[in-house]
Amino acid sequence: MSNIIESMERLVNELSKLPSCGKKTAQRYAYYLVKADNSVVENLQKAITEAKQKIHYCAKCGNFTDKELCDNCSKANPDPIICVVKEPKDVSALEKVLQFNGTYHVLHGVISPLDNKGPNDINLKSLLSRVGEENIKEVIIATNPDVEGEATAMYIANLLKPLGIKVSRIAQGVAMGSELEFADAITLGKAIENRREM
Amino acid sequence: MSNIIESMERLVNELSKLPSCGKKTAQRYAYYLVKADNSVVENLQKAITEAKQKIHYCAKCGNFTDKELCDNCSKANPDPIICVVKEPKDVSALEKVLQFNGTYHVLHGVISPLDNKGPNDINLKSLLSRVGEENIKEVIIATNPDVEGEATAMYIANLLKPLGIKVSRIAQGVAMGSELEFADAITLGKAIENRREM
């Protein structure tokens, strides 16, 4: 006979809705929370509530922010470059490496006919108006190097290039530190195609 | 310039206190929660609050329960066998495989001099009184097969054997489906030592 506790089952079930959190991990979290000091759990709950209340999308670029404009969009005299990404988390990944004084633009998705997502279902129109208003010279498209990411990049490039905007795409090739032997054929093909003179 | 949102940082920080949840996973969870529907987040919060309120330790065995006694301890005429484990999660692991009509006893820790944890710091005294009150014939010790688990098993065996109680320990040997080549020497040694006639 198994010891079933309804409220525990419910907690495990809710926790397993977290991204890539399986049932076993959710159970570990649930046991931890039930056993933890009340203060630990209260702090977590408070942090969730506060984040939900305070954080919304930047009116300009669509990234998360707790002000009207995010820190990137409110800086004085940014370079006229916009880096376009799929998700807010891509911004924080790029911020760590990208040495530039431009701004970002978060699409909150990509064009994906299979999922019934067209250009109007992502944060694209505001990119076009920004390009005009902010006198943008270059748009770097940093969507993921997968089918939907590529298609979205192509779509945006086709929109912007006729306007005389320079459109660039992040390089695709073999990952640093990896071994050629294990690179897939498409990646390797891209790495040859995009080779640079030394 | 990086886009730092205080309430997001705080949420990531609180989430990364979950067991084996690194900063990157915590960030993924935080972004998911901020983006999720309010109802998803409310359900999660409610499940946490409810589990914290309703779940406590079984008065008899120390396992989690939402009643006074857990389901295992409230069954009629259990076999006079107690299976001793370190944590509540071990009970749910064993329940899946253990075909027995006995009860469990959760120590909530193991004897570990390095962490300053002696026999009085774990749920041991109540095991002794249970053994007397419930007329127990056998105690199966299912603590982890590590140094502290072994030491705790030895300690309990030394307490109970003089009372004429049969004390057994879960078998240690090579894991099913594993390859001998990769088993460590101690495990392999145990597997030979505890070999059974076929």
Coordinates of C-alpha atoms in Angstrom, one line a residue:
Chain A
M1 CA 0.0 0.0 0.0
S2 CA 1.4 3.3 -1.0
N3 CA 1.4 6.4 1.0
I4 CA -0.3 9.0 -1.2
I5 CA -0.6 12.6 0.0
E6 CA -2.9 14.6 -2.2
S7 CA -1.3 18.0 -1.6
M8 CA 2.1 16.5 -2.3
E9 CA 1.0 15.0 -5.6
R10 CA -0.5 18.4 -6.5
L11 CA 2.7 20.2 -5.7
V12 CA 4.8 17.7 -7.7
N13 CA 2.4 18.1 -10.6
E14 CA 2.6 22.0 -10.5
L15 CA 6.4 21.9 -10.2
S16 CA 6.8 19.6 -13.1
K17 CA 5.3 22.2 -15.4
L18 CA 8.6 24.2 -15.0
P19 CA 10.6 23.9 -18.3
S20 CA 12.6 20.7 -18.6
C21 CA 11.6 19.7 -15.1
G22 CA 10.7 16.0 -15.0
K23 CA 8.6 14.2 -12.4
K24 CA 11.6 13.0 -10.4
T25 CA 13.1 16.5 -10.2
A26 CA 9.7 17.9 -9.3
Q27 CA 9.5 15.4 -6.5
R28 CA 12.9 16.3 -5.2
Y29 CA 11.9 20.0 -5.2
A30 CA 8.6 19.2 -3.5
Y31 CA 10.2 17.2 -0.7
Y32 CA 12.8 19.9 -0.2
L33 CA 10.1 22.6 0.0
V34 CA 7.9 20.7 2.5
K35 CA 11.0 20.1 4.6
A36 CA 12.5 23.6 4.3
D37 CA 12.2 26.3 6.9
N38 CA 9.0 28.4 6.5
S39 CA 11.2 31.5 5.8
V40 CA 12.9 29.8 2.8
V41 CA 9.5 29.0 1.3
E42 CA 8.1 32.5 2.1
N43 CA 11.1 34.1 0.4
L44 CA 10.6 32.0 -2.7
Q45 CA 6.9 32.8 -2.8
K46 CA 7.5 36.5 -2.3
A47 CA 10.1 36.6 -5.0
I48 CA 7.7 34.9 -7.5
T49 CA 4.9 37.3 -6.6
E50 CA 7.2 40.3 -6.8
A51 CA 8.7 39.3 -10.1
K52 CA 5.2 38.7 -11.6
Q53 CA 4.0 42.1 -10.4
K54 CA 7.0 44.2 -11.4
I55 CA 8.4 42.6 -14.5
H56 CA 6.8 43.3 -17.9
Y57 CA 8.0 43.9 -21.5
C58 CA 10.0 47.0 -22.4
A59 CA 7.8 49.3 -24.5
K60 CA 10.5 49.6 -27.1
C61 CA 12.4 46.3 -27.5
G62 CA 10.1 43.7 -25.8
N63 CA 12.8 42.5 -23.3
F64 CA 11.9 42.0 -19.7
T65 CA 12.2 45.1 -17.5
D66 CA 10.7 46.6 -14.3
K67 CA 10.8 50.2 -15.7
E68 CA 9.0 51.6 -18.7
L69 CA 12.1 51.1 -20.9
C70 CA 14.8 48.5 -20.2
D71 CA 18.3 49.5 -19.3
N72 CA 19.5 48.9 -22.9
C73 CA 16.8 51.0 -24.5
S74 CA 17.2 53.9 -22.0
K75 CA 20.9 54.4 -22.6
A76 CA 22.0 57.7 -24.1
N77 CA 23.2 57.8 -27.6
P78 CA 23.2 54.1 -28.5
D79 CA 24.9 53.0 -31.7
P80 CA 22.4 52.7 -34.5
I81 CA 22.5 48.9 -34.4
I82 CA 19.8 46.5 -33.3
C83 CA 20.5 42.9 -32.4
V84 CA 17.3 40.8 -33.0
V85 CA 16.7 37.7 -30.8
K86 CA 13.9 35.2 -30.2
E87 CA 13.7 35.3 -26.4
P88 CA 14.6 37.5 -23.5
K89 CA 17.1 34.9 -22.3
D90 CA 19.0 35.3 -25.6
V91 CA 19.6 38.9 -24.6
S92 CA 21.2 38.0 -21.4
A93 CA 23.3 35.3 -23.1
L94 CA 24.5 37.9 -25.7
E95 CA 25.0 40.7 -23.2
K96 CA 27.8 38.6 -21.7
V97 CA 29.8 38.5 -24.9
L98 CA 28.6 41.3 -27.2
Q99 CA 30.8 44.4 -26.9
F100 CA 28.5 46.8 -28.5
N101 CA 26.6 49.9 -27.7
G102 CA 23.5 49.2 -29.7
T103 CA 20.1 47.9 -28.6
Y104 CA 18.2 44.6 -28.8
H105 CA 14.9 43.6 -30.1
V106 CA 13.0 40.6 -28.7
L107 CA 10.7 38.8 -31.2
H108 CA 9.1 36.6 -28.5
G109 CA 9.0 33.7 -31.0
V110 CA 9.9 33.0 -34.6
I111 CA 7.9 32.5 -37.8
S112 CA 6.8 28.9 -37.8
P113 CA 4.1 27.8 -40.2
L114 CA 3.9 24.4 -38.6
D115 CA 2.8 26.0 -35.3
N116 CA 0.6 28.4 -37.1
K117 CA 2.8 31.4 -36.3
G118 CA 3.2 34.0 -39.0
P119 CA 5.0 37.4 -39.0
N120 CA 2.1 39.0 -37.3
D121 CA 2.3 36.7 -34.3
I122 CA 5.8 37.9 -33.3
N123 CA 7.0 41.2 -32.1
L124 CA 8.1 42.3 -35.6
K125 CA 6.1 45.4 -36.6
S126 CA 7.7 47.4 -33.8
L127 CA 11.1 46.4 -35.1
L128 CA 10.2 48.1 -38.5
S129 CA 9.0 51.3 -36.8
R130 CA 12.1 51.3 -34.6
V131 CA 14.4 51.0 -37.6
G132 CA 12.8 54.1 -39.1
E133 CA 12.5 56.2 -35.9
E134 CA 15.9 55.4 -34.5
N135 CA 17.7 55.8 -37.8
I136 CA 19.2 52.3 -37.6
K137 CA 22.1 51.5 -39.8
E138 CA 22.5 47.7 -39.1
V139 CA 20.3 44.9 -37.9
I140 CA 22.1 41.8 -36.6
I141 CA 19.8 38.8 -36.6
A142 CA 20.7 36.4 -33.8
T143 CA 17.7 34.0 -34.0
N144 CA 18.7 30.4 -33.4
P145 CA 20.4 28.5 -36.2
D146 CA 17.5 26.2 -36.8
V147 CA 14.9 26.0 -39.5
E148 CA 12.4 28.5 -38.0
G149 CA 15.3 30.8 -36.9
E150 CA 16.7 30.8 -40.4
A151 CA 13.3 31.4 -42.0
T152 CA 12.6 34.3 -39.7
A153 CA 16.1 35.8 -40.4
M154 CA 15.4 35.5 -44.2
Y155 CA 12.0 37.1 -43.8
I156 CA 13.4 40.1 -41.8
A157 CA 16.3 40.5 -44.2
N158 CA 13.9 40.6 -47.1
L159 CA 11.9 43.3 -45.4
L160 CA 14.8 45.5 -44.3
K161 CA 17.4 45.3 -47.2
P162 CA 15.2 47.2 -49.7
L163 CA 15.2 50.1 -47.1
G164 CA 18.9 50.3 -47.4
I165 CA 19.6 48.8 -44.0
K166 CA 22.6 46.6 -43.5
V167 CA 21.3 43.2 -42.3
S168 CA 23.8 40.7 -40.9
R169 CA 23.4 37.2 -39.5
I170 CA 25.5 35.6 -36.7
A171 CA 28.1 33.2 -38.1
Q172 CA 27.3 29.5 -38.3
G173 CA 30.2 27.1 -38.2
V174 CA 31.9 24.6 -36.0
A175 CA 31.7 25.4 -32.2
M176 CA 34.9 26.5 -30.5
G177 CA 36.5 23.6 -28.6
S178 CA 34.5 21.0 -30.5
E179 CA 35.9 18.3 -32.8
L180 CA 35.3 18.3 -36.6
E181 CA 34.7 14.5 -36.4
F182 CA 31.6 15.0 -34.5
A183 CA 30.2 18.1 -36.3
D184 CA 27.1 17.3 -38.4
A185 CA 27.3 17.7 -42.2
I186 CA 25.2 20.9 -42.4
T187 CA 27.3 22.7 -39.8
L188 CA 30.5 21.5 -41.4
G189 CA 29.1 22.7 -44.8
K190 CA 28.3 26.1 -43.4
A191 CA 31.8 26.3 -41.8
I192 CA 33.4 25.7 -45.2
E193 CA 31.0 28.0 -47.1
N194 CA 31.6 30.9 -44.6
R195 CA 35.4 30.4 -44.4
R196 CA 37.4 33.5 -43.8
E197 CA 40.8 34.5 -45.3
M198 CA 43.5 34.5 -42.6
Chain B
M1 CA 25.7 47.7 -20.3
S2 CA 23.7 44.8 -18.9
N3 CA 20.0 44.9 -18.3
I4 CA 19.7 44.0 -14.6
I5 CA 16.2 43.6 -13.1
E6 CA 16.4 43.4 -9.3
S7 CA 13.2 41.3 -8.8
M8 CA 14.4 38.9 -11.5
E9 CA 17.8 38.5 -9.8
R10 CA 16.0 37.8 -6.5
L11 CA 13.7 35.2 -8.1
V12 CA 16.7 33.5 -9.8
N13 CA 18.5 33.5 -6.4
E14 CA 15.6 32.0 -4.5
L15 CA 14.9 29.4 -7.2
S16 CA 18.6 28.3 -7.2
K17 CA 18.2 27.2 -3.6
L18 CA 16.2 24.2 -4.9
P19 CA 18.2 21.0 -4.6
S20 CA 20.6 20.5 -7.6
C21 CA 19.2 23.5 -9.3
G22 CA 22.0 25.6 -10.8
K23 CA 22.0 29.2 -11.8
K24 CA 21.2 28.5 -15.4
T25 CA 18.2 26.3 -14.6
A26 CA 17.0 28.8 -12.0
Q27 CA 17.1 31.5 -14.7
R28 CA 15.1 29.3 -17.1
Y29 CA 12.5 28.7 -14.4
A30 CA 12.4 32.4 -13.6
Y31 CA 11.9 33.5 -17.2
Y32 CA 9.2 30.8 -17.6
L33 CA 7.4 32.0 -14.5
V34 CA 7.5 35.7 -15.4
K35 CA 6.2 34.9 -18.9
A36 CA 3.6 32.3 -17.8
D37 CA -0.1 32.9 -17.4
N38 CA -1.1 34.3 -14.0
S39 CA -3.2 31.2 -13.4
V40 CA -0.2 28.8 -13.8
V41 CA 1.8 30.8 -11.2
E42 CA -1.1 31.1 -8.8
N43 CA -1.7 27.3 -9.0
L44 CA 2.0 26.7 -8.2
Q45 CA 1.9 29.2 -5.3
K46 CA -1.3 27.6 -4.0
A47 CA 0.2 24.1 -4.2
I48 CA 3.3 25.2 -2.3
T49 CA 1.3 26.9 0.4
E50 CA -1.1 24.0 0.8
A51 CA 1.6 21.4 0.9
K52 CA 3.4 23.4 3.6
Q53 CA 0.3 23.7 5.6
K54 CA -1.0 20.2 5.4
I55 CA 2.0 18.0 5.3
H56 CA 3.9 17.1 8.4
Y57 CA 5.7 14.1 9.9
C58 CA 3.8 10.9 10.8
A59 CA 3.6 10.6 14.6
K60 CA 4.8 7.0 14.4
C61 CA 7.3 6.6 11.6
G62 CA 8.4 10.1 10.7
N63 CA 7.4 9.9 7.0
F64 CA 5.5 12.8 5.4
T65 CA 1.7 12.6 5.8
D66 CA -1.3 14.9 5.9
K67 CA -3.1 12.9 8.6
E68 CA -1.9 12.0 12.1
L69 CA -0.5 8.7 11.0
C70 CA 0.7 8.0 7.4
D71 CA -1.1 5.4 5.3
N72 CA 1.5 2.8 6.1
C73 CA 1.3 3.2 9.8
S74 CA -2.5 3.2 9.8
K75 CA -2.9 -0.1 8.0
A76 CA -4.6 -2.9 10.0
N77 CA -2.4 -5.9 11.1
P78 CA 0.9 -5.0 9.5
D79 CA 3.6 -7.6 9.5
P80 CA 6.0 -7.1 12.4
I81 CA 8.7 -5.8 10.1
I82 CA 10.1 -2.2 10.0
C83 CA 12.2 -1.0 7.1
V84 CA 14.5 1.9 8.2
V85 CA 15.4 4.6 5.7
K86 CA 17.2 7.9 5.8
E87 CA 14.7 10.2 4.0
P88 CA 11.0 10.3 3.1
K89 CA 11.9 10.0 -0.6
D90 CA 13.5 6.6 0.1
V91 CA 10.1 5.4 1.3
S92 CA 8.5 6.3 -2.0
A93 CA 11.4 4.6 -3.9
L94 CA 11.0 1.4 -1.8
E95 CA 7.2 1.4 -1.9
K96 CA 7.4 0.9 -5.7
V97 CA 9.4 -2.4 -5.3
L98 CA 9.0 -3.7 -1.8
Q99 CA 6.2 -6.3 -1.7
F100 CA 5.7 -6.3 2.1
N101 CA 3.1 -5.6 4.6
G102 CA 5.3 -4.1 7.2
T103 CA 6.0 -0.4 8.0
Y104 CA 8.7 2.1 7.5
H105 CA 10.8 4.3 9.8
V106 CA 12.4 7.5 8.6
L107 CA 15.5 8.6 10.4
H108 CA 15.7 12.1 8.8
G109 CA 19.4 11.8 8.5
V110 CA 22.2 9.4 9.4
I111 CA 24.9 9.4 12.1
S112 CA 27.8 11.5 10.8
P113 CA 30.4 12.6 13.2
L114 CA 32.0 14.9 10.6
D115 CA 28.7 16.9 10.4
N116 CA 28.4 16.7 14.2
K117 CA 25.4 14.4 13.9
G118 CA 25.1 11.7 16.6
P119 CA 22.5 9.1 17.3
N120 CA 20.4 11.7 19.2
D121 CA 20.2 14.0 16.2
I122 CA 18.2 11.5 14.1
N123 CA 14.8 9.9 14.6
L124 CA 16.2 6.9 16.4
K125 CA 14.7 6.8 19.9
S126 CA 11.2 6.3 18.5
L127 CA 12.4 3.3 16.5
L128 CA 13.5 1.7 19.7
S129 CA 10.1 2.3 21.4
R130 CA 8.3 1.1 18.3
V131 CA 10.3 -2.1 18.2
G132 CA 9.1 -2.9 21.8
E133 CA 5.5 -1.6 21.4
E134 CA 4.7 -3.2 18.1
N135 CA 6.4 -6.5 18.9
I136 CA 8.7 -6.2 15.9
K137 CA 10.5 -9.4 14.7
E138 CA 12.7 -7.9 11.9
V139 CA 14.3 -4.6 11.1
I140 CA 15.5 -4.1 7.6
I141 CA 18.0 -1.3 7.4
A142 CA 17.9 0.4 4.0
T143 CA 20.1 3.4 4.6
N144 CA 22.3 4.4 1.7
P145 CA 25.4 2.2 1.0
D146 CA 27.9 4.9 1.8
V147 CA 30.1 5.5 4.9
E148 CA 27.5 7.2 7.0
G149 CA 24.7 4.9 5.9
E150 CA 26.9 1.9 6.8
A151 CA 27.9 3.3 10.2
T152 CA 24.3 4.1 11.0
A153 CA 23.2 0.6 10.0
M154 CA 26.0 -0.9 12.3
Y155 CA 24.9 1.3 15.2
I156 CA 21.3 0.3 14.9
A157 CA 22.2 -3.4 14.5
N158 CA 24.3 -3.2 17.7
L159 CA 21.3 -1.7 19.6
L160 CA 18.7 -4.1 18.4
K161 CA 20.5 -7.5 18.1
P162 CA 20.9 -7.9 21.9
L163 CA 17.1 -7.6 22.1
G164 CA 16.7 -10.7 20.0
I165 CA 15.4 -8.7 17.0
K166 CA 16.5 -10.0 13.5
V167 CA 18.3 -7.1 11.8
S168 CA 19.0 -7.3 8.1
R169 CA 20.7 -5.0 5.6
I170 CA 19.8 -4.4 2.0
A171 CA 22.2 -6.3 -0.3
Q172 CA 25.2 -4.6 -1.8
G173 CA 26.6 -5.7 -5.1
V174 CA 26.7 -4.9 -8.7
A175 CA 23.7 -3.0 -10.1
M176 CA 21.4 -4.9 -12.4
G177 CA 22.1 -4.0 -16.0
S178 CA 25.5 -2.6 -15.3
E179 CA 28.9 -3.9 -16.5
L180 CA 31.4 -5.5 -14.2
E181 CA 34.2 -3.6 -16.0
F182 CA 32.9 -0.3 -14.7
A183 CA 32.0 -1.4 -11.1
D184 CA 34.3 0.1 -8.5
A185 CA 36.5 -2.2 -6.5
I186 CA 34.6 -1.9 -3.2
T187 CA 31.2 -2.7 -4.9
L188 CA 32.8 -5.7 -6.7
G189 CA 34.4 -6.9 -3.5
K190 CA 31.0 -6.8 -1.7
A191 CA 29.4 -8.6 -4.7
I192 CA 31.9 -11.5 -4.3
E193 CA 31.7 -11.5 -0.5
N194 CA 27.9 -11.6 -0.5
R195 CA 27.7 -14.2 -3.3
R196 CA 24.7 -16.6 -3.2
E197 CA 24.6 -20.2 -4.1
M198 CA 22.4 -20.8 -7.2

